[in-house]
Amino acid sequence: MFKPNRSLRHLSAIASLSLVTGCGVLSSDTSEDEGPIVVGTTSAPSTLDPAASWDGSWELFRNIYQTLLSYPVGASAPEPDAAESCRFTDDSHRTYSCTLREGLSFSDGHGLDAAAVKHSIDRIRKIAVDGGPAGLLGSLERVDTKGDREVVFRLNKPDATFPFVLATPAMSIVDPEEYPADALREDGKVTGSGPYGLDSYEEGQEARLVRNDKYKGFAERKNGAVTIRYFQDSDEMVAALKDRKIDVTLRGLAAKDIVDLEERRGKDEIQLVEGAGTEIRYLVFNPKDPWADKAAVRKAVAQVVDRPAIAHNIYKDTVEPLYSMVPRGLAGHTTGFFDDYGSPSTSKARQILLEAGIAERVPLTLWYTTDRYGSTTRPEFEELRRQLNETGLFSVTVKGRPWKTYEAGYRKGEYPVFGRGWFPDFPDAENFIAPFVGEQNALGTPYKSPRITDVLLPESRRVSDRGEVVEQFEKAQDILVDDARLLPLWQGKQYVAASEEISGVERSIDPSTIMLVWELARKTSW
């Protein structure tokens, strides 16, 4: 998931704001003595408008907006939320119909009907933010309504993954009276129909969520209010947890913090919950750069990168080496980069370069974001520089920028090689392939691969049983390995640290690793 640059224009001017969401609609059942549950994260929103977001902003959106389908606790496939029911009405997977729950309304009291859903989806495509969520709607032909409660999605091609798309927070339903059809909302306010309303928001600092009494959906809120605090540094976040200034950490724990918390389990009244994760990290080679555009250079880098060293020395084995863009645990996962390149080898890399007529040291600059993925990112890139430079084949420098300028820079094609992280939009192998290929993709760097985009992905989308399309995903990964435009590095686990007095942590993470804050509760309030 990533963030579009246009979404930042109006937010950058807002230092602190109060969000009006309707009189008497938002409330908190939390007493003053108890206070809201406070969640810390290093992943701050880039925007408050769903039409502009394909990134970590979804972590906030999931809790304040509503989608037709979502993931109840324990679900691995999307189920109705704002909808009462949804289904394909044809065998070709080209017509998908949803019937809304009765009596839905937004937090400001305006009614939520089929027309509002159509408005919400149509504006994503009309606004078409560069690198925004319109990229998820490539199979959508049009949205029709039947009466006030039925929405019909007409697809231009079979797409069995479309329900997963509708369950992403990018497809959040917004109030047509507050969100323009052809432009992003500019006043910095939020009107949603989710479990919580956004009571106040201070960019880069905190979001205060309070119960939305207008909400109708499957979420059973275990608390009355949640405050999300945004940290630039994981050390600061962990210190706040230990000092009881926050109750839970969501995203950004550094490896040393995880190791320390594991060793001190039970001593600091802090619980560390570990779960299977599908977060991945990878390098992107920019075809606009004369060196990164050379296949031999990319393959030579792939030949010398030592993933186990990164996992062990930098991340203390809290992550595992990844040899495919599709992580382990999903149907279709392969080990293509290991199968083709084996163990790191300077001699093999040198041969790759010499066969392409490259005898001099290859100059490359590797870029990373300083404040998005935690404080371990810099040491990781220093390790990559060490590995590449020690071969004598490369002359690598490393540079970092804060996320806002970093994101804008890679969209402008400024970086020869840059690092990205990916948290899945939905738990399917497609979501680790489709977003990265095509003329327009989640990376902002065109990657034309007709075999993947025009043949393999369309074939896979005709089949509802995702276990039956492993062959297509394996072939697509073979192409990704041959091109070496994307270089997977590691796959992470899901770690959440919390005060011992907080319950519901194990239930709070959905299949796309987004926290459902309504599952959190204080044991003292039972």
mmCIF file of N, CA and C in Angstrom, residues 226-318:
data_model
loop_
_atom_site.group_PDB
_atom_site.id
_atom_site.type_symbol
_atom_site.label_atom_id
_atom_site.label_comp_id
_atom_site.label_asym_id
_atom_site.label_seq_id
_atom_site.Cartn_x
_atom_site.Cartn_y
_atom_site.Cartn_z
ATOM 1 N N VAL A 226 -10.690 5.528 21.412
ATOM 2 C CA VAL A 226 -9.310 5.126 21.126
ATOM 3 C C VAL A 226 -8.558 6.346 20.606
ATOM 4 N N THR A 227 -7.369 6.560 21.110
ATOM 5 C CA THR A 227 -6.490 7.592 20.578
ATOM 6 C C THR A 227 -5.304 6.911 19.905
ATOM 7 N N ILE A 228 -5.013 7.304 18.672
ATOM 8 C CA ILE A 228 -3.864 6.766 17.940
ATOM 9 C C ILE A 228 -2.786 7.835 17.905
ATOM 10 N N ARG A 229 -1.620 7.522 18.417
ATOM 11 C CA ARG A 229 -0.500 8.466 18.420
ATOM 12 C C ARG A 229 0.560 8.013 17.416
ATOM 13 N N TYR A 230 1.079 8.975 16.683
ATOM 14 C CA TYR A 230 2.028 8.694 15.610
ATOM 15 C C TYR A 230 3.440 9.075 16.037
ATOM 16 N N PHE A 231 4.348 8.121 15.878
ATOM 17 C CA PHE A 231 5.737 8.300 16.292
ATOM 18 C C PHE A 231 6.661 8.285 15.075
ATOM 19 N N GLN A 232 7.723 9.079 15.150
ATOM 20 C CA GLN A 232 8.730 9.076 14.100
ATOM 21 C C GLN A 232 9.748 7.960 14.315
ATOM 22 N N ASP A 233 9.894 7.521 15.558
ATOM 23 C CA ASP A 233 10.968 6.605 15.926
ATOM 24 C C ASP A 233 10.416 5.489 16.806
ATOM 25 N N SER A 234 10.821 4.252 16.507
ATOM 26 C CA SER A 234 10.314 3.110 17.271
ATOM 27 C C SER A 234 10.819 3.119 18.713
ATOM 28 N N ASP A 235 12.034 3.636 18.943
ATOM 29 C CA ASP A 235 12.553 3.706 20.313
ATOM 30 C C ASP A 235 11.659 4.576 21.185
ATOM 31 N N GLU A 236 11.233 5.708 20.627
ATOM 32 C CA GLU A 236 10.348 6.618 21.352
ATOM 33 C C GLU A 236 9.007 5.948 21.635
ATOM 34 N N MET A 237 8.532 5.179 20.676
ATOM 35 C CA MET A 237 7.247 4.511 20.845
ATOM 36 C C MET A 237 7.317 3.450 21.954
ATOM 37 N N VAL A 238 8.377 2.653 21.952
ATOM 38 C CA VAL A 238 8.517 1.612 22.974
ATOM 39 C C VAL A 238 8.702 2.235 24.354
ATOM 40 N N ALA A 239 9.453 3.327 24.405
ATOM 41 C CA ALA A 239 9.627 4.017 25.686
ATOM 42 C C ALA A 239 8.279 4.503 26.212
ATOM 43 N N ALA A 240 7.431 4.997 25.315
ATOM 44 C CA ALA A 240 6.102 5.460 25.720
ATOM 45 C C ALA A 240 5.265 4.300 26.245
ATOM 46 N N LEU A 241 5.414 3.118 25.654
ATOM 47 C CA LEU A 241 4.693 1.936 26.122
ATOM 48 C C LEU A 241 5.159 1.556 27.525
ATOM 49 N N LYS A 242 6.464 1.547 27.721
ATOM 50 C CA LYS A 242 7.003 1.171 29.028
ATOM 51 C C LYS A 242 6.637 2.187 30.104
ATOM 52 N N ASP A 243 6.503 3.451 29.677
ATOM 53 C CA ASP A 243 6.143 4.502 30.630
ATOM 54 C C ASP A 243 4.628 4.643 30.794
ATOM 55 N N ARG A 244 3.872 3.739 30.146
ATOM 56 C CA ARG A 244 2.412 3.716 30.213
ATOM 57 C C ARG A 244 1.765 4.979 29.638
ATOM 58 N N LYS A 245 2.453 5.604 28.693
ATOM 59 C CA LYS A 245 1.866 6.742 27.986
ATOM 60 C C LYS A 245 1.018 6.266 26.813
ATOM 61 N N ILE A 246 1.274 5.047 26.355
ATOM 62 C CA ILE A 246 0.425 4.386 25.369
ATOM 63 C C ILE A 246 0.144 2.976 25.874
ATOM 64 N N ASP A 247 -0.885 2.351 25.328
ATOM 65 C CA ASP A 247 -1.292 1.022 25.778
ATOM 66 C C ASP A 247 -0.906 -0.090 24.816
ATOM 67 N N VAL A 248 -0.786 0.242 23.520
ATOM 68 C CA VAL A 248 -0.571 -0.764 22.477
ATOM 69 C C VAL A 248 0.340 -0.178 21.415
ATOM 70 N N THR A 249 1.208 -1.008 20.819
ATOM 71 C CA THR A 249 1.953 -0.604 19.622
ATOM 72 C C THR A 249 1.399 -1.385 18.439
ATOM 73 N N LEU A 250 1.152 -0.676 17.347
ATOM 74 C CA LEU A 250 0.566 -1.323 16.169
ATOM 75 C C LEU A 250 1.603 -1.636 15.104
ATOM 76 N N ARG A 251 2.425 -0.683 14.740
ATOM 77 C CA ARG A 251 3.322 -0.840 13.601
ATOM 78 C C ARG A 251 4.647 -0.160 13.914
ATOM 79 N N GLY A 252 5.764 -0.782 13.527
ATOM 80 C CA GLY A 252 7.044 -0.097 13.608
ATOM 81 C C GLY A 252 7.977 -0.562 14.699
ATOM 82 N N LEU A 253 7.679 -1.669 15.391
ATOM 83 C CA LEU A 253 8.614 -2.167 16.390
ATOM 84 C C LEU A 253 9.933 -2.541 15.723
ATOM 85 N N ALA A 254 11.042 -2.062 16.274
ATOM 86 C CA ALA A 254 12.359 -2.430 15.761
ATOM 87 C C ALA A 254 12.726 -3.828 16.240
ATOM 88 N N ALA A 255 13.641 -4.470 15.502
ATOM 89 C CA ALA A 255 14.031 -5.838 15.854
ATOM 90 C C ALA A 255 14.575 -5.915 17.276
ATOM 91 N N LYS A 256 15.415 -4.951 17.662
ATOM 92 C CA LYS A 256 16.001 -4.986 19.006
ATOM 93 C C LYS A 256 14.916 -4.846 20.082
ATOM 94 N N ASP A 257 13.877 -4.098 19.760
ATOM 95 C CA ASP A 257 12.775 -3.957 20.711
ATOM 96 C C ASP A 257 12.018 -5.265 20.873
ATOM 97 N N ILE A 258 11.804 -5.962 19.760
ATOM 98 C CA ILE A 258 11.102 -7.245 19.816
ATOM 99 C C ILE A 258 11.910 -8.252 20.626
ATOM 100 N N VAL A 259 13.207 -8.309 20.359
ATOM 101 C CA VAL A 259 14.076 -9.237 21.098
ATOM 102 C C VAL A 259 14.064 -8.901 22.582
ATOM 103 N N ASP A 260 14.174 -7.606 22.890
ATOM 104 C CA ASP A 260 14.185 -7.183 24.291
ATOM 105 C C ASP A 260 12.872 -7.536 24.984
ATOM 106 N N LEU A 261 11.752 -7.286 24.296
ATOM 107 C CA LEU A 261 10.456 -7.588 24.889
ATOM 108 C C LEU A 261 10.266 -9.089 25.083
ATOM 109 N N GLU A 262 10.789 -9.888 24.147
ATOM 110 C CA GLU A 262 10.707 -11.344 24.293
ATOM 111 C C GLU A 262 11.509 -11.804 25.503
ATOM 112 N N GLU A 263 12.706 -11.236 25.682
ATOM 113 C CA GLU A 263 13.562 -11.636 26.792
ATOM 114 C C GLU A 263 12.985 -11.207 28.142
ATOM 115 N N ARG A 264 12.246 -10.097 28.128
ATOM 116 C CA ARG A 264 11.704 -9.560 29.368
ATOM 117 C C ARG A 264 10.221 -9.884 29.532
ATOM 118 N N ARG A 265 9.766 -10.861 28.756
ATOM 119 C CA ARG A 265 8.358 -11.221 28.821
ATOM 120 C C ARG A 265 7.943 -11.523 30.261
ATOM 121 N N GLY A 266 6.898 -10.841 30.718
ATOM 122 C CA GLY A 266 6.397 -11.051 32.065
ATOM 123 C C GLY A 266 7.033 -10.184 33.126
ATOM 124 N N LYS A 267 8.117 -9.446 32.765
ATOM 125 C CA LYS A 267 8.820 -8.630 33.752
ATOM 126 C C LYS A 267 8.362 -7.181 33.742
ATOM 127 N N ASP A 268 7.948 -6.685 32.611
ATOM 128 C CA ASP A 268 7.575 -5.269 32.489
ATOM 129 C C ASP A 268 6.069 -5.070 32.379
ATOM 130 N N GLU A 269 5.305 -6.091 32.686
ATOM 131 C CA GLU A 269 3.851 -6.039 32.543
ATOM 132 C C GLU A 269 3.466 -5.642 31.120
ATOM 133 N N ILE A 270 4.232 -6.172 30.179
ATOM 134 C CA ILE A 270 3.958 -5.936 28.766
ATOM 135 C C ILE A 270 3.824 -7.281 28.074
ATOM 136 N N GLN A 271 2.791 -7.429 27.283
ATOM 137 C CA GLN A 271 2.592 -8.653 26.509
ATOM 138 C C GLN A 271 3.073 -8.417 25.068
ATOM 139 N N LEU A 272 3.703 -9.429 24.502
ATOM 140 C CA LEU A 272 4.139 -9.366 23.111
ATOM 141 C C LEU A 272 3.419 -10.479 22.356
ATOM 142 N N VAL A 273 2.575 -10.076 21.417
ATOM 143 C CA VAL A 273 1.780 -11.035 20.654
ATOM 144 C C VAL A 273 2.398 -11.186 19.273
ATOM 145 N N GLU A 274 2.709 -12.418 18.918
ATOM 146 C CA GLU A 274 3.321 -12.710 17.617
ATOM 147 C C GLU A 274 2.339 -13.488 16.755
ATOM 148 N N GLY A 275 2.216 -13.072 15.505
ATOM 149 C CA GLY A 275 1.347 -13.772 14.576
ATOM 150 C C GLY A 275 2.001 -13.906 13.218
ATOM 151 N N ALA A 276 1.463 -14.800 12.413
ATOM 152 C CA ALA A 276 1.966 -14.947 11.050
ATOM 153 C C ALA A 276 1.728 -13.643 10.308
ATOM 154 N N GLY A 277 2.698 -13.254 9.514
ATOM 155 C CA GLY A 277 2.571 -11.987 8.799
ATOM 156 C C GLY A 277 2.873 -12.153 7.323
ATOM 157 N N THR A 278 2.318 -11.257 6.526
ATOM 158 C CA THR A 278 2.582 -11.265 5.088
ATOM 159 C C THR A 278 3.176 -9.927 4.644
ATOM 160 N N GLU A 279 3.689 -9.170 5.597
ATOM 161 C CA GLU A 279 4.418 -7.950 5.242
ATOM 162 C C GLU A 279 5.697 -8.336 4.514
ATOM 163 N N ILE A 280 6.034 -7.618 3.444
ATOM 164 C CA ILE A 280 7.285 -7.892 2.742
ATOM 165 C C ILE A 280 8.050 -6.584 2.531
ATOM 166 N N ARG A 281 9.362 -6.722 2.339
ATOM 167 C CA ARG A 281 10.221 -5.606 1.938
ATOM 168 C C ARG A 281 10.949 -6.004 0.663
ATOM 169 N N TYR A 282 11.170 -5.010 -0.178
ATOM 170 C CA TYR A 282 11.784 -5.303 -1.472
ATOM 171 C C TYR A 282 12.430 -4.046 -2.037
ATOM 172 N N LEU A 283 13.280 -4.227 -3.026
ATOM 173 C CA LEU A 283 13.902 -3.123 -3.742
ATOM 174 C C LEU A 283 13.221 -2.957 -5.099
ATOM 175 N N VAL A 284 13.123 -1.714 -5.548
ATOM 176 C CA VAL A 284 12.548 -1.392 -6.849
ATOM 177 C C VAL A 284 13.634 -0.752 -7.701
ATOM 178 N N PHE A 285 13.835 -1.249 -8.906
ATOM 179 C CA PHE A 285 14.797 -0.683 -9.847
ATOM 180 C C PHE A 285 14.047 0.224 -10.823
ATOM 181 N N ASN A 286 14.484 1.457 -10.911
ATOM 182 C CA ASN A 286 13.813 2.465 -11.718
ATOM 183 C C ASN A 286 14.328 2.426 -13.166
ATOM 184 N N PRO A 287 13.473 2.122 -14.145
ATOM 185 C CA PRO A 287 13.928 2.036 -15.539
ATOM 186 C C PRO A 287 14.357 3.378 -16.122
ATOM 187 N N LYS A 288 14.059 4.492 -15.425
ATOM 188 C CA LYS A 288 14.505 5.797 -15.906
ATOM 189 C C LYS A 288 15.994 6.029 -15.643
ATOM 190 N N ASP A 289 16.552 5.237 -14.741
ATOM 191 C CA ASP A 289 17.978 5.362 -14.439
ATOM 192 C C ASP A 289 18.790 4.510 -15.408
ATOM 193 N N PRO A 290 19.846 5.057 -16.021
ATOM 194 C CA PRO A 290 20.598 4.303 -17.044
ATOM 195 C C PRO A 290 21.252 3.038 -16.527
ATOM 196 N N TRP A 291 21.619 2.995 -15.258
ATOM 197 C CA TRP A 291 22.231 1.780 -14.718
ATOM 198 C C TRP A 291 21.176 0.794 -14.224
ATOM 199 N N ALA A 292 20.185 1.279 -13.496
ATOM 200 C CA ALA A 292 19.141 0.387 -12.983
ATOM 201 C C ALA A 292 18.315 -0.212 -14.109
ATOM 202 N N ASP A 293 18.314 0.425 -15.264
ATOM 203 C CA ASP A 293 17.562 -0.084 -16.407
ATOM 204 C C ASP A 293 18.231 -1.283 -17.064
ATOM 205 N N LYS A 294 19.504 -1.515 -16.748
ATOM 206 C CA LYS A 294 20.236 -2.628 -17.360
ATOM 207 C C LYS A 294 19.920 -3.932 -16.619
ATOM 208 N N ALA A 295 19.431 -4.906 -17.359
ATOM 209 C CA ALA A 295 19.066 -6.189 -16.741
ATOM 210 C C ALA A 295 20.268 -6.826 -16.058
ATOM 211 N N ALA A 296 21.455 -6.688 -16.647
ATOM 212 C CA ALA A 296 22.654 -7.300 -16.063
ATOM 213 C C ALA A 296 22.966 -6.706 -14.693
ATOM 214 N N VAL A 297 22.769 -5.406 -14.543
ATOM 215 C CA VAL A 297 23.016 -4.759 -13.256
ATOM 216 C C VAL A 297 22.041 -5.286 -12.214
ATOM 217 N N ARG A 298 20.784 -5.366 -12.580
ATOM 218 C CA ARG A 298 19.775 -5.855 -11.634
ATOM 219 C C ARG A 298 20.064 -7.300 -11.232
ATOM 220 N N LYS A 299 20.433 -8.115 -12.195
ATOM 221 C CA LYS A 299 20.689 -9.523 -11.898
ATOM 222 C C LYS A 299 21.969 -9.696 -11.088
ATOM 223 N N ALA A 300 22.938 -8.823 -11.306
ATOM 224 C CA ALA A 300 24.166 -8.894 -10.508
ATOM 225 C C ALA A 300 23.875 -8.532 -9.049
ATOM 226 N N VAL A 301 23.026 -7.533 -8.854
ATOM 227 C CA VAL A 301 22.617 -7.194 -7.487
ATOM 228 C C VAL A 301 21.896 -8.384 -6.860
ATOM 229 N N ALA A 302 20.977 -8.989 -7.602
ATOM 230 C CA ALA A 302 20.244 -10.152 -7.095
ATOM 231 C C ALA A 302 21.188 -11.287 -6.735
ATOM 232 N N GLN A 303 22.312 -11.383 -7.457
ATOM 233 C CA GLN A 303 23.246 -12.482 -7.238
ATOM 234 C C GLN A 303 24.078 -12.314 -5.970
ATOM 235 N N VAL A 304 24.242 -11.066 -5.488
ATOM 236 C CA VAL A 304 25.120 -10.873 -4.330
ATOM 237 C C VAL A 304 24.381 -10.506 -3.043
ATOM 238 N N VAL A 305 23.129 -10.112 -3.126
ATOM 239 C CA VAL A 305 22.405 -9.750 -1.904
ATOM 240 C C VAL A 305 22.260 -10.969 -0.996
ATOM 241 N N ASP A 306 22.653 -10.802 0.242
ATOM 242 C CA ASP A 306 22.628 -11.891 1.227
ATOM 243 C C ASP A 306 21.443 -11.675 2.169
ATOM 244 N N ARG A 307 20.315 -12.287 1.838
ATOM 245 C CA ARG A 307 19.115 -12.117 2.640
ATOM 246 C C ARG A 307 19.245 -12.698 4.047
ATOM 247 N N PRO A 308 19.803 -13.909 4.201
ATOM 248 C CA PRO A 308 19.945 -14.438 5.563
ATOM 249 C C PRO A 308 20.768 -13.522 6.471
ATOM 250 N N ALA A 309 21.779 -12.851 5.903
ATOM 251 C CA ALA A 309 22.584 -11.939 6.711
ATOM 252 C C ALA A 309 21.757 -10.754 7.182
ATOM 253 N N ILE A 310 20.896 -10.250 6.305
ATOM 254 C CA ILE A 310 20.015 -9.143 6.688
ATOM 255 C C ILE A 310 19.051 -9.594 7.779
ATOM 256 N N ALA A 311 18.452 -10.764 7.589
ATOM 257 C CA ALA A 311 17.471 -11.269 8.551
ATOM 258 C C ALA A 311 18.102 -11.515 9.917
ATOM 259 N N HIS A 312 19.314 -12.074 9.924
ATOM 260 C CA HIS A 312 19.965 -12.437 11.189
ATOM 261 C C HIS A 312 20.687 -11.256 11.838
ATOM 262 N N ASN A 313 21.537 -10.573 11.077
ATOM 263 C CA ASN A 313 22.383 -9.529 11.653
ATOM 264 C C ASN A 313 21.618 -8.240 11.932
ATOM 265 N N ILE A 314 20.700 -7.899 11.076
ATOM 266 C CA ILE A 314 19.988 -6.623 11.222
ATOM 267 C C ILE A 314 18.662 -6.802 11.960
ATOM 268 N N TYR A 315 17.910 -7.828 11.583
ATOM 269 C CA TYR A 315 16.571 -7.999 12.164
ATOM 270 C C TYR A 315 16.504 -9.081 13.236
ATOM 271 N N LYS A 316 17.653 -9.630 13.622
ATOM 272 C CA LYS A 316 17.726 -10.567 14.746
ATOM 273 C C LYS A 316 16.740 -11.722 14.599
ATOM 274 N N ASP A 317 16.556 -12.158 13.370
ATOM 275 C CA ASP A 317 15.687 -13.294 13.040
ATOM 276 C C ASP A 317 14.210 -13.051 13.376
ATOM 277 N N THR A 318 13.829 -11.791 13.469
ATOM 278 C CA THR A 318 12.405 -11.475 13.609
ATOM 279 C C THR A 318 11.731 -11.418 12.235
#
